[in-house]
XYZ file of C-alpha atoms in Angstrom:
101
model
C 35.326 -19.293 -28.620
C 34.126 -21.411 -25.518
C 29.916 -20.696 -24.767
C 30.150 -21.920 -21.659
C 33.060 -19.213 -20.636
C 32.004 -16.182 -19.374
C 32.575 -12.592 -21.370
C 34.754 -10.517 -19.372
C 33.401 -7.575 -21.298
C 29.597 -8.584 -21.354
C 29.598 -9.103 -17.177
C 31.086 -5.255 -17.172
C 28.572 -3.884 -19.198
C 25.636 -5.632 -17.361
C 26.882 -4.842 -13.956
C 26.327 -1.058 -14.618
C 23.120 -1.395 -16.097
C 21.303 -3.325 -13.586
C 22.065 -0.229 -11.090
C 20.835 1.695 -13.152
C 17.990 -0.471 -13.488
C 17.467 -1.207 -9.889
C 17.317 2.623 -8.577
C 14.253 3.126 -11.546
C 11.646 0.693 -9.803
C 12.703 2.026 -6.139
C 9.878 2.261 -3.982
C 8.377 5.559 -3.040
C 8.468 6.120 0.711
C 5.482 8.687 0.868
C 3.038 6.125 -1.238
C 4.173 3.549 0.650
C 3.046 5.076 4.516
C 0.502 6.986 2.331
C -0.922 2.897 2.375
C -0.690 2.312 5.684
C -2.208 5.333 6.426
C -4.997 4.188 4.717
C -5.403 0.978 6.200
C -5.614 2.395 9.636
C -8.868 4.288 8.747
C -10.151 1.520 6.107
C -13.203 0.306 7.660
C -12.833 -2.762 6.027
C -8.908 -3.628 6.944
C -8.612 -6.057 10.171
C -7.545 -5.836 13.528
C -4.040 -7.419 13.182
C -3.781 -5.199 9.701
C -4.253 -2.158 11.632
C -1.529 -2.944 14.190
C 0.941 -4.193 11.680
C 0.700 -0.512 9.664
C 0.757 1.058 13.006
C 4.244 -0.839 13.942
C 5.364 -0.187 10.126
C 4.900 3.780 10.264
C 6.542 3.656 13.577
C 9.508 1.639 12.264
C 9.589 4.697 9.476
C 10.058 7.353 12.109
C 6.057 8.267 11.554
C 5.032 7.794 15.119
C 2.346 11.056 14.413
C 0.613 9.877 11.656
C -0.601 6.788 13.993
C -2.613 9.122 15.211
C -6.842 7.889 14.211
C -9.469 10.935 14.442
C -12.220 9.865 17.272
C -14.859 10.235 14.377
C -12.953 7.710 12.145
C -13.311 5.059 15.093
C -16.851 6.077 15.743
C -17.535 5.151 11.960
C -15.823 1.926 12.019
C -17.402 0.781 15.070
C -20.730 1.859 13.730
C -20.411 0.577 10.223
C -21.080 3.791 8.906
C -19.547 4.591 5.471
C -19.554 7.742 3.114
C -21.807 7.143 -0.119
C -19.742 6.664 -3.772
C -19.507 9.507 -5.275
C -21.478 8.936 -7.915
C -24.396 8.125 -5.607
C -24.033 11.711 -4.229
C -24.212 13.497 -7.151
C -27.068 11.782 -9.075
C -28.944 12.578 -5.795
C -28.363 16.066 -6.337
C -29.501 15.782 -9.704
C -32.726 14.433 -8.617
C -33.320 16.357 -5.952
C -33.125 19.729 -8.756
C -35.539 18.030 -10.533
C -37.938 17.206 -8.008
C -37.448 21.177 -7.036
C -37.995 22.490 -11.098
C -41.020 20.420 -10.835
């Protein structure tokens, strides 16, 4: 038996696999334009960023989803940004507090 030859049967069994393989770790179009979407109304996401998932969700056939609500621009431009979370709610706690007191 040669190593260097190659296995008839191995190649066979390997070329089914790897599609098999290959369809598992297939990107999912929704998460994918669910990211772009997101980087148009990321505050922090630049110029040419914006433009570049703008052209991509067009190039998916998503030409309404481009679409930016005037308050989102407003906030950009503004530098305003909504509060963690965690920041809200331990504001509420302290504001019950302050009100039991």
């Amino acid at each position: 038996m040669n190593p260097f030859r190659r296995n008839e049967h191995h190649h066979e069994r390997n070329r089914t696999s790897t599609r098999r393989r290959f369809h598992f770790f297939s990107k999912d179009k929704n998460r994918v334009a669910g990211g772009y979407k997101a980087a148009l109304s990321n505050p922090r996401t630049s110029r040419q960023g914006r433009k570049h998932a703008k052209q991509e969700l067009r190039a998916m056939g998503r030409d309404r989803e481009t679409h930016l609500p005037f308050m989102t621009k407003v906030k950009r431009a503004l530098g305003i940004r909504s509060s963690p979370r965690q920041n809200r709610e331990s504001n509420r706690r302290q504001e019950r507090r302050s009100a039991l007191l």
